[in-house]
Amino acid sequence: MLETPEKIRELQRKLYQKAKQQKEYRFYLLYDKIYRMDILNHAYKLVKANKGAPGVDGETFESIEEREGGAGRYLEAIAGKLKRKEYKPQPVRRVYIPKTGGGKRPLGIPTIRDRVVQMAAKIVIEPIFEADFQENSYGFRPKRNAHQAVDDVTKHLLGGKLTVIDADISKYFDTIPHDRLMQLVAKRIVDKNILKLIKMWLKAPVVEEHENGKKDYKGNDKGTPQGRAVVYCEWGHRGGTPEKAEIFPEFPPWKPSLLIGLVPV
């Protein structure tokens, strides 16, 4: 596992502590952190470690590092586009992977450039939302995993709590409403450039590639393909008191907690 450089860890600690201490605080002036070269360099290494497939442009890490100037010049170009506010995400390549229970699950593969920028954004804003999570939340969180969730369930079962509810939201990633999602993000972040980035990633078109070589470009007015840096909700109680869901009010009375996560592709 890659170790986070101390300068970046210091920034993340400050953001986390501020968010933890002031529950209603809304963060601004975050955008310039995303194009810091140390953050882009670390983001590049994290994305490369995930060993993902190429996006619609076919670019690979090998091709990036073999060109003149290598990864350093590549990241400088990305930083320049972000600083000048010229960055725009490319379409997302859609592929299908088998599901354990049968059928196929759609997976979105952004270009390496977009994955690097998404990871840089995740590095900066994840500590803010991490501060809002409950202790019994384990999905896509730093230093947390499904095994810990199972251990937690086991502890409660041994403690006499014998009712277990197993729930799954059908086509969850495909149906996330962008407007409600952005409203929730804006409760913590008011930096308009960060919000614009997230909205652009949500709206980026999806490319379906067929066996005959034909490509279909589809708009994206709701949902987010699994495989990119995603903003979604994890259902759970806050303080043990059920509250009405803000994103899917037709569901049972659970309160969503925001989570920023990148699914490796």
PDB file of C-alpha atoms in Angstrom:
ATOM      1  CA  MET A   1       0.000   0.000   0.000  1.00  0.00           C
ATOM      2  CA  LEU A   2       1.264   3.468  -0.909  1.00  0.00           C
ATOM      3  CA  GLU A   3       2.083   5.745   1.989  1.00  0.00           C
ATOM      4  CA  THR A   4       0.511   9.201   1.913  1.00  0.00           C
ATOM      5  CA  PRO A   5       3.168  11.956   1.973  1.00  0.00           C
ATOM      6  CA  GLU A   6       3.252  13.860   5.266  1.00  0.00           C
ATOM      7  CA  LYS A   7       2.395  17.223   3.692  1.00  0.00           C
ATOM      8  CA  ILE A   8      -0.794  15.741   2.240  1.00  0.00           C
ATOM      9  CA  ARG A   9      -1.621  13.965   5.506  1.00  0.00           C
ATOM     10  CA  GLU A  10      -1.276  17.272   7.321  1.00  0.00           C
ATOM     11  CA  LEU A  11      -3.798  18.893   4.971  1.00  0.00           C
ATOM     12  CA  GLN A  12      -6.192  15.965   5.385  1.00  0.00           C
ATOM     13  CA  ARG A  13      -5.905  16.106   9.187  1.00  0.00           C
ATOM     14  CA  LYS A  14      -6.713  19.827   9.214  1.00  0.00           C
ATOM     15  CA  LEU A  15      -9.757  19.345   6.977  1.00  0.00           C
ATOM     16  CA  TYR A  16     -10.990  16.405   9.049  1.00  0.00           C
ATOM     17  CA  GLN A  17     -10.556  18.210  12.360  1.00  0.00           C
ATOM     18  CA  LYS A  18     -12.351  21.305  11.079  1.00  0.00           C
ATOM     19  CA  ALA A  19     -15.245  19.200   9.778  1.00  0.00           C
ATOM     20  CA  LYS A  20     -15.421  17.165  12.991  1.00  0.00           C
ATOM     21  CA  GLN A  21     -15.415  20.199  15.254  1.00  0.00           C
ATOM     22  CA  GLN A  22     -17.864  22.283  13.217  1.00  0.00           C
ATOM     23  CA  LYS A  23     -20.689  20.107  11.911  1.00  0.00           C
ATOM     24  CA  GLU A  24     -22.330  22.935   9.978  1.00  0.00           C
ATOM     25  CA  TYR A  25     -19.149  24.380   8.474  1.00  0.00           C
ATOM     26  CA  ARG A  26     -19.112  24.654   4.681  1.00  0.00           C
ATOM     27  CA  PHE A  27     -15.706  24.494   3.031  1.00  0.00           C
ATOM     28  CA  TYR A  28     -14.460  26.876   0.351  1.00  0.00           C
ATOM     29  CA  LEU A  29     -11.089  27.515  -1.362  1.00  0.00           C
ATOM     30  CA  LEU A  30     -10.418  23.817  -1.934  1.00  0.00           C
ATOM     31  CA  TYR A  31      -9.992  23.813  -5.709  1.00  0.00           C
ATOM     32  CA  ASP A  32      -6.393  25.038  -5.722  1.00  0.00           C
ATOM     33  CA  LYS A  33      -5.398  22.046  -3.589  1.00  0.00           C
ATOM     34  CA  ILE A  34      -6.426  19.654  -6.354  1.00  0.00           C
ATOM     35  CA  TYR A  35      -3.803  20.910  -8.802  1.00  0.00           C
ATOM     36  CA  ARG A  36      -0.994  20.955  -6.269  1.00  0.00           C
ATOM     37  CA  MET A  37       1.790  18.891  -7.840  1.00  0.00           C
ATOM     38  CA  ASP A  38       2.373  16.769  -4.735  1.00  0.00           C
ATOM     39  CA  ILE A  39      -1.313  15.829  -4.669  1.00  0.00           C
ATOM     40  CA  LEU A  40      -1.444  15.100  -8.413  1.00  0.00           C
ATOM     41  CA  ASN A  41       1.720  12.989  -8.130  1.00  0.00           C
ATOM     42  CA  HIS A  42       0.257  10.957  -5.290  1.00  0.00           C
ATOM     43  CA  ALA A  43      -3.068  10.637  -7.123  1.00  0.00           C
ATOM     44  CA  TYR A  44      -1.234   9.323 -10.195  1.00  0.00           C
ATOM     45  CA  LYS A  45       0.572   6.679  -8.130  1.00  0.00           C
ATOM     46  CA  LEU A  46      -2.682   5.582  -6.473  1.00  0.00           C
ATOM     47  CA  VAL A  47      -4.491   5.266  -9.817  1.00  0.00           C
ATOM     48  CA  LYS A  48      -1.567   3.368 -11.326  1.00  0.00           C
ATOM     49  CA  ALA A  49      -1.546   0.977  -8.352  1.00  0.00           C
ATOM     50  CA  ASN A  50      -5.173   0.101  -9.118  1.00  0.00           C
ATOM     51  CA  LYS A  51      -4.008  -1.348 -12.471  1.00  0.00           C
ATOM     52  CA  GLY A  52      -7.100  -0.211 -14.318  1.00  0.00           C
ATOM     53  CA  ALA A  53      -7.875  -0.615 -18.000  1.00  0.00           C
ATOM     54  CA  PRO A  54      -7.554   2.244 -20.526  1.00  0.00           C
ATOM     55  CA  GLY A  55     -10.444   4.630 -21.112  1.00  0.00           C
ATOM     56  CA  VAL A  56     -11.944   5.774 -24.434  1.00  0.00           C
ATOM     57  CA  ASP A  57      -8.646   7.336 -25.568  1.00  0.00           C
ATOM     58  CA  GLY A  58      -6.747   4.043 -25.211  1.00  0.00           C
ATOM     59  CA  GLU A  59      -3.999   5.741 -23.207  1.00  0.00           C
ATOM     60  CA  THR A  60      -1.997   3.532 -20.843  1.00  0.00           C
ATOM     61  CA  PHE A  61       0.503   4.258 -18.084  1.00  0.00           C
ATOM     62  CA  GLU A  62       3.223   2.801 -20.280  1.00  0.00           C
ATOM     63  CA  SER A  63       2.458   5.216 -23.126  1.00  0.00           C
ATOM     64  CA  ILE A  64       2.396   8.159 -20.709  1.00  0.00           C
ATOM     65  CA  GLU A  65       5.756   7.281 -19.157  1.00  0.00           C
ATOM     66  CA  GLU A  66       7.461   6.488 -22.455  1.00  0.00           C
ATOM     67  CA  ARG A  67       6.767   9.890 -24.001  1.00  0.00           C
ATOM     68  CA  GLU A  68       9.143  12.825 -23.605  1.00  0.00           C
ATOM     69  CA  GLY A  69       8.954  14.236 -20.090  1.00  0.00           C
ATOM     70  CA  GLY A  70       7.115  11.151 -18.832  1.00  0.00           C
ATOM     71  CA  ALA A  71       4.562  11.294 -16.038  1.00  0.00           C
ATOM     72  CA  GLY A  72       5.989  14.568 -14.697  1.00  0.00           C
ATOM     73  CA  ARG A  73       5.194  16.568 -17.826  1.00  0.00           C
ATOM     74  CA  TYR A  74       1.852  14.767 -18.150  1.00  0.00           C
ATOM     75  CA  LEU A  75       0.836  15.888 -14.647  1.00  0.00           C
ATOM     76  CA  GLU A  76       2.108  19.428 -15.247  1.00  0.00           C
ATOM     77  CA  ALA A  77      -0.223  19.644 -18.253  1.00  0.00           C
ATOM     78  CA  ILE A  78      -3.150  18.461 -16.130  1.00  0.00           C
ATOM     79  CA  ALA A  79      -2.295  21.001 -13.424  1.00  0.00           C
ATOM     80  CA  GLY A  80      -2.200  23.757 -16.027  1.00  0.00           C
ATOM     81  CA  LYS A  81      -5.622  22.876 -17.393  1.00  0.00           C
ATOM     82  CA  LEU A  82      -7.105  22.758 -13.902  1.00  0.00           C
ATOM     83  CA  LYS A  83      -5.509  26.050 -12.909  1.00  0.00           C
ATOM     84  CA  ARG A  84      -6.801  27.765 -16.075  1.00  0.00           C
ATOM     85  CA  LYS A  85     -10.190  26.062 -15.558  1.00  0.00           C
ATOM     86  CA  GLU A  86      -9.914  24.455 -19.002  1.00  0.00           C
ATOM     87  CA  TYR A  87     -10.248  20.865 -17.770  1.00  0.00           C
ATOM     88  CA  LYS A  88     -13.213  18.874 -19.083  1.00  0.00           C
ATOM     89  CA  PRO A  89     -13.711  15.132 -18.549  1.00  0.00           C
ATOM     90  CA  GLN A  90     -13.836  12.767 -21.492  1.00  0.00           C
ATOM     91  CA  PRO A  91     -16.626  10.215 -22.003  1.00  0.00           C
ATOM     92  CA  VAL A  92     -16.618   7.093 -19.839  1.00  0.00           C
ATOM     93  CA  ARG A  93     -16.068   3.703 -21.491  1.00  0.00           C
ATOM     94  CA  ARG A  94     -18.668   1.178 -20.374  1.00  0.00           C
ATOM     95  CA  VAL A  95     -17.834  -2.503 -20.052  1.00  0.00           C
ATOM     96  CA  TYR A  96     -19.730  -5.346 -18.399  1.00  0.00           C
ATOM     97  CA  ILE A  97     -18.392  -7.748 -15.795  1.00  0.00           C
ATOM     98  CA  PRO A  98     -20.069 -10.959 -14.562  1.00  0.00           C
ATOM     99  CA  LYS A  99     -22.104 -10.796 -11.348  1.00  0.00           C
ATOM    100  CA  THR A 100     -21.752 -13.587  -8.788  1.00  0.00           C
ATOM    101  CA  GLY A 101     -25.492 -14.244  -8.868  1.00  0.00           C
ATOM    102  CA  GLY A 102     -25.704 -14.291 -12.642  1.00  0.00           C
ATOM    103  CA  GLY A 103     -26.069 -11.531 -15.204  1.00  0.00           C
ATOM    104  CA  LYS A 104     -23.643  -8.684 -15.794  1.00  0.00           C
ATOM    105  CA  ARG A 105     -22.778  -5.512 -13.944  1.00  0.00           C
ATOM    106  CA  PRO A 106     -21.997  -2.315 -15.901  1.00  0.00           C
ATOM    107  CA  LEU A 107     -18.647  -0.742 -15.089  1.00  0.00           C
ATOM    108  CA  GLY A 108     -17.560   2.730 -16.180  1.00  0.00           C
ATOM    109  CA  ILE A 109     -13.906   3.262 -17.076  1.00  0.00           C
ATOM    110  CA  PRO A 110     -12.784   6.907 -17.253  1.00  0.00           C
ATOM    111  CA  THR A 111      -9.545   7.871 -18.975  1.00  0.00           C
ATOM    112  CA  ILE A 112      -6.385   7.851 -16.885  1.00  0.00           C
ATOM    113  CA  ARG A 113      -6.330  11.658 -16.929  1.00  0.00           C
ATOM    114  CA  ASP A 114      -9.844  11.817 -15.499  1.00  0.00           C
ATOM    115  CA  ARG A 115      -9.092   9.132 -12.912  1.00  0.00           C
ATOM    116  CA  VAL A 116      -6.053  11.107 -11.735  1.00  0.00           C
ATOM    117  CA  VAL A 117      -8.073  14.316 -11.327  1.00  0.00           C
ATOM    118  CA  GLN A 118     -10.885  12.401  -9.607  1.00  0.00           C
ATOM    119  CA  MET A 119      -8.394  10.814  -7.228  1.00  0.00           C
ATOM    120  CA  ALA A 120      -6.852  14.217  -6.484  1.00  0.00           C
ATOM    121  CA  ALA A 121     -10.332  15.537  -5.656  1.00  0.00           C
ATOM    122  CA  LYS A 122     -10.959  12.503  -3.455  1.00  0.00           C
ATOM    123  CA  ILE A 123      -7.695  13.110  -1.559  1.00  0.00           C
ATOM    124  CA  VAL A 124      -8.807  16.664  -0.766  1.00  0.00           C
ATOM    125  CA  ILE A 125     -12.513  16.294   0.020  1.00  0.00           C
ATOM    126  CA  GLU A 126     -12.752  12.794   1.485  1.00  0.00           C
ATOM    127  CA  PRO A 127     -11.614  13.885   4.995  1.00  0.00           C
ATOM    128  CA  ILE A 128     -14.484  16.390   5.126  1.00  0.00           C
ATOM    129  CA  PHE A 129     -17.166  13.765   4.557  1.00  0.00           C
ATOM    130  CA  GLU A 130     -15.293  11.137   6.545  1.00  0.00           C
ATOM    131  CA  ALA A 131     -15.839  13.291   9.643  1.00  0.00           C
ATOM    132  CA  ASP A 132     -19.606  12.937   9.260  1.00  0.00           C
ATOM    133  CA  PHE A 133     -19.761   9.146   9.229  1.00  0.00           C
ATOM    134  CA  GLN A 134     -20.997   6.947  12.017  1.00  0.00           C
ATOM    135  CA  GLU A 135     -18.785   4.280  13.585  1.00  0.00           C
ATOM    136  CA  ASN A 136     -20.981   1.513  12.137  1.00  0.00           C
ATOM    137  CA  SER A 137     -20.356   2.623   8.540  1.00  0.00           C
ATOM    138  CA  TYR A 138     -17.735   0.598   6.650  1.00  0.00           C
ATOM    139  CA  GLY A 139     -18.227   0.928   2.892  1.00  0.00           C
ATOM    140  CA  PHE A 140     -15.392   2.496   0.850  1.00  0.00           C
ATOM    141  CA  ARG A 141     -13.911   4.268   3.872  1.00  0.00           C
ATOM    142  CA  PRO A 142     -10.190   4.654   4.652  1.00  0.00           C
ATOM    143  CA  LYS A 143      -8.826   1.788   6.746  1.00  0.00           C
ATOM    144  CA  ARG A 144     -12.253   0.092   6.794  1.00  0.00           C
ATOM    145  CA  ASN A 145     -13.486  -3.007   5.004  1.00  0.00           C
ATOM    146  CA  ALA A 146     -16.226  -5.611   4.789  1.00  0.00           C
ATOM    147  CA  HIS A 147     -14.447  -7.946   7.232  1.00  0.00           C
ATOM    148  CA  GLN A 148     -14.722  -5.298   9.940  1.00  0.00           C
ATOM    149  CA  ALA A 149     -18.433  -4.960   9.193  1.00  0.00           C
ATOM    150  CA  VAL A 150     -18.862  -8.735   9.631  1.00  0.00           C
ATOM    151  CA  ASP A 151     -16.953  -8.574  12.930  1.00  0.00           C
ATOM    152  CA  ASP A 152     -19.261  -5.767  14.085  1.00  0.00           C
ATOM    153  CA  VAL A 153     -22.355  -7.802  13.213  1.00  0.00           C
ATOM    154  CA  THR A 154     -20.895 -10.807  15.045  1.00  0.00           C
ATOM    155  CA  LYS A 155     -20.283  -8.699  18.157  1.00  0.00           C
ATOM    156  CA  HIS A 156     -23.909  -7.542  18.184  1.00  0.00           C
ATOM    157  CA  LEU A 157     -25.193 -11.082  17.635  1.00  0.00           C
ATOM    158  CA  LEU A 158     -23.136 -12.344  20.565  1.00  0.00           C
ATOM    159  CA  GLY A 159     -24.536  -9.445  22.579  1.00  0.00           C
ATOM    160  CA  GLY A 160     -28.083 -10.707  22.053  1.00  0.00           C
ATOM    161  CA  LYS A 161     -29.197  -8.572  19.101  1.00  0.00           C
ATOM    162  CA  LEU A 162     -30.477 -11.338  16.847  1.00  0.00           C
ATOM    163  CA  THR A 163     -32.397  -9.451  14.142  1.00  0.00           C
ATOM    164  CA  VAL A 164     -30.416  -8.847  10.949  1.00  0.00           C
ATOM    165  CA  ILE A 165     -31.780  -6.844   8.020  1.00  0.00           C
ATOM    166  CA  ASP A 166     -30.095  -7.463   4.668  1.00  0.00           C
ATOM    167  CA  ALA A 167     -31.145  -4.839   2.116  1.00  0.00           C
ATOM    168  CA  ASP A 168     -29.992  -3.976  -1.375  1.00  0.00           C
ATOM    169  CA  ILE A 169     -31.156  -1.095  -3.554  1.00  0.00           C
ATOM    170  CA  SER A 170     -31.845  -2.322  -7.081  1.00  0.00           C
ATOM    171  CA  LYS A 171     -29.813  -0.488  -9.759  1.00  0.00           C
ATOM    172  CA  TYR A 172     -28.664   1.977  -7.124  1.00  0.00           C
ATOM    173  CA  PHE A 173     -25.758   3.501  -9.042  1.00  0.00           C
ATOM    174  CA  ASP A 174     -27.932   3.816 -12.160  1.00  0.00           C
ATOM    175  CA  THR A 175     -30.663   5.830 -10.458  1.00  0.00           C
ATOM    176  CA  ILE A 176     -28.896   8.327  -8.162  1.00  0.00           C
ATOM    177  CA  PRO A 177     -30.585  11.712  -8.785  1.00  0.00           C
ATOM    178  CA  HIS A 178     -27.900  14.272  -9.570  1.00  0.00           C
ATOM    179  CA  ASP A 179     -29.762  17.297  -8.244  1.00  0.00           C
ATOM    180  CA  ARG A 180     -30.426  15.856  -4.782  1.00  0.00           C
ATOM    181  CA  LEU A 181     -26.915  14.504  -4.605  1.00  0.00           C
ATOM    182  CA  MET A 182     -25.362  17.883  -5.407  1.00  0.00           C
ATOM    183  CA  GLN A 183     -27.569  19.516  -2.772  1.00  0.00           C
ATOM    184  CA  LEU A 184     -26.138  17.170  -0.157  1.00  0.00           C
ATOM    185  CA  VAL A 185     -22.563  17.781  -1.268  1.00  0.00           C
ATOM    186  CA  ALA A 186     -23.200  21.529  -1.098  1.00  0.00           C
ATOM    187  CA  LYS A 187     -24.099  21.204   2.580  1.00  0.00           C
ATOM    188  CA  ARG A 188     -20.386  20.738   3.229  1.00  0.00           C
ATOM    189  CA  ILE A 189     -18.669  22.276   0.192  1.00  0.00           C
ATOM    190  CA  VAL A 190     -19.406  25.691  -1.317  1.00  0.00           C
ATOM    191  CA  ASP A 191     -16.344  25.955  -3.546  1.00  0.00           C
ATOM    192  CA  LYS A 192     -18.089  26.406  -6.907  1.00  0.00           C
ATOM    193  CA  ASN A 193     -15.155  24.952  -8.840  1.00  0.00           C
ATOM    194  CA  ILE A 194     -15.213  21.713  -6.823  1.00  0.00           C
ATOM    195  CA  LEU A 195     -18.981  21.450  -7.289  1.00  0.00           C
ATOM    196  CA  LYS A 196     -18.538  22.039 -11.024  1.00  0.00           C
ATOM    197  CA  LEU A 197     -15.985  19.227 -11.238  1.00  0.00           C
ATOM    198  CA  ILE A 198     -18.277  16.752  -9.511  1.00  0.00           C
ATOM    199  CA  LYS A 199     -21.216  17.779 -11.684  1.00  0.00           C
ATOM    200  CA  MET A 200     -19.139  17.375 -14.862  1.00  0.00           C
ATOM    201  CA  TRP A 201     -18.120  13.862 -13.798  1.00  0.00           C
ATOM    202  CA  LEU A 202     -21.723  12.949 -13.080  1.00  0.00           C
ATOM    203  CA  LYS A 203     -22.870  14.308 -16.466  1.00  0.00           C
ATOM    204  CA  ALA A 204     -20.023  12.867 -18.552  1.00  0.00           C
ATOM    205  CA  PRO A 205     -21.463  10.772 -21.411  1.00  0.00           C
ATOM    206  CA  VAL A 206     -21.067   7.004 -21.465  1.00  0.00           C
ATOM    207  CA  VAL A 207     -19.675   5.144 -24.497  1.00  0.00           C
ATOM    208  CA  GLU A 208     -21.017   1.665 -25.250  1.00  0.00           C
ATOM    209  CA  GLU A 209     -18.625  -0.338 -27.432  1.00  0.00           C
ATOM    210  CA  HIS A 210     -20.114  -3.151 -29.527  1.00  0.00           C
ATOM    211  CA  GLU A 211     -18.424  -6.217 -31.000  1.00  0.00           C
ATOM    212  CA  ASN A 212     -18.838  -4.835 -34.539  1.00  0.00           C
ATOM    213  CA  GLY A 213     -16.784  -1.784 -33.559  1.00  0.00           C
ATOM    214  CA  LYS A 214     -19.745   0.572 -33.376  1.00  0.00           C
ATOM    215  CA  LYS A 215     -19.844   3.037 -30.486  1.00  0.00           C
ATOM    216  CA  ASP A 216     -22.954   4.516 -28.914  1.00  0.00           C
ATOM    217  CA  TYR A 217     -22.691   7.747 -26.931  1.00  0.00           C
ATOM    218  CA  LYS A 218     -25.337   8.148 -24.251  1.00  0.00           C
ATOM    219  CA  GLY A 219     -26.069  11.179 -22.121  1.00  0.00           C
ATOM    220  CA  ASN A 220     -26.099  10.815 -18.362  1.00  0.00           C
ATOM    221  CA  ASP A 221     -28.949  12.654 -16.615  1.00  0.00           C
ATOM    222  CA  LYS A 222     -29.039  10.405 -13.539  1.00  0.00           C
ATOM    223  CA  GLY A 223     -26.891   7.810 -11.816  1.00  0.00           C
ATOM    224  CA  THR A 224     -23.142   7.355 -11.971  1.00  0.00           C
ATOM    225  CA  PRO A 225     -21.320   4.424 -13.597  1.00  0.00           C
ATOM    226  CA  GLN A 226     -19.479   2.223 -11.123  1.00  0.00           C
ATOM    227  CA  GLY A 227     -15.776   2.672 -11.689  1.00  0.00           C
ATOM    228  CA  ARG A 228     -15.269   6.418 -11.490  1.00  0.00           C
ATOM    229  CA  ALA A 229     -14.821   8.649  -8.459  1.00  0.00           C
ATOM    230  CA  VAL A 230     -18.364   8.600  -7.187  1.00  0.00           C
ATOM    231  CA  VAL A 231     -20.405  10.463  -4.672  1.00  0.00           C
ATOM    232  CA  TYR A 232     -23.159   8.338  -3.255  1.00  0.00           C
ATOM    233  CA  CYS A 233     -25.076   7.579  -0.090  1.00  0.00           C
ATOM    234  CA  GLU A 234     -24.745   4.905   2.505  1.00  0.00           C
ATOM    235  CA  TRP A 235     -27.869   4.259   4.504  1.00  0.00           C
ATOM    236  CA  GLY A 236     -27.649   4.375   8.270  1.00  0.00           C
ATOM    237  CA  HIS A 237     -28.985   5.831  11.509  1.00  0.00           C
ATOM    238  CA  ARG A 238     -27.628   9.050  12.938  1.00  0.00           C
ATOM    239  CA  GLY A 239     -27.547   8.834  16.704  1.00  0.00           C
ATOM    240  CA  GLY A 240     -30.013   5.948  16.632  1.00  0.00           C
ATOM    241  CA  THR A 241     -32.867   8.203  15.517  1.00  0.00           C
ATOM    242  CA  PRO A 242     -34.408   7.357  12.131  1.00  0.00           C
ATOM    243  CA  GLU A 243     -34.872  10.380   9.902  1.00  0.00           C
ATOM    244  CA  LYS A 244     -36.431  10.792   6.500  1.00  0.00           C
ATOM    245  CA  ALA A 245     -34.071  10.017   3.639  1.00  0.00           C
ATOM    246  CA  GLU A 246     -33.050  13.090   1.657  1.00  0.00           C
ATOM    247  CA  ILE A 247     -32.176  11.417  -1.622  1.00  0.00           C
ATOM    248  CA  PHE A 248     -34.821   8.697  -1.874  1.00  0.00           C
ATOM    249  CA  PRO A 249     -37.703   9.941   0.329  1.00  0.00           C
ATOM    250  CA  GLU A 250     -39.902   7.060  -0.808  1.00  0.00           C
ATOM    251  CA  PHE A 251     -37.637   4.599   1.014  1.00  0.00           C
ATOM    252  CA  PRO A 252     -37.944   3.657   4.719  1.00  0.00           C
ATOM    253  CA  PRO A 253     -36.934   6.283   7.308  1.00  0.00           C
ATOM    254  CA  TRP A 254     -33.164   6.159   7.102  1.00  0.00           C
ATOM    255  CA  LYS A 255     -30.774   9.070   6.899  1.00  0.00           C
ATOM    256  CA  PRO A 256     -28.079   8.986   4.201  1.00  0.00           C
ATOM    257  CA  SER A 257     -24.484   9.696   5.083  1.00  0.00           C
ATOM    258  CA  LEU A 258     -22.310  11.045   2.304  1.00  0.00           C
ATOM    259  CA  LEU A 259     -19.317   9.081   1.107  1.00  0.00           C
ATOM    260  CA  ILE A 260     -16.785   9.850  -1.543  1.00  0.00           C
ATOM    261  CA  GLY A 261     -15.146   6.731  -2.923  1.00  0.00           C
ATOM    262  CA  LEU A 262     -13.161   5.564  -5.907  1.00  0.00           C
ATOM    263  CA  VAL A 263     -13.805   2.057  -7.144  1.00  0.00           C
ATOM    264  CA  PRO A 264     -10.576   0.630  -8.653  1.00  0.00           C
ATOM    265  CA  VAL A 265     -10.886  -0.315 -12.343  1.00  0.00           C
TER     266      VAL A 265
END
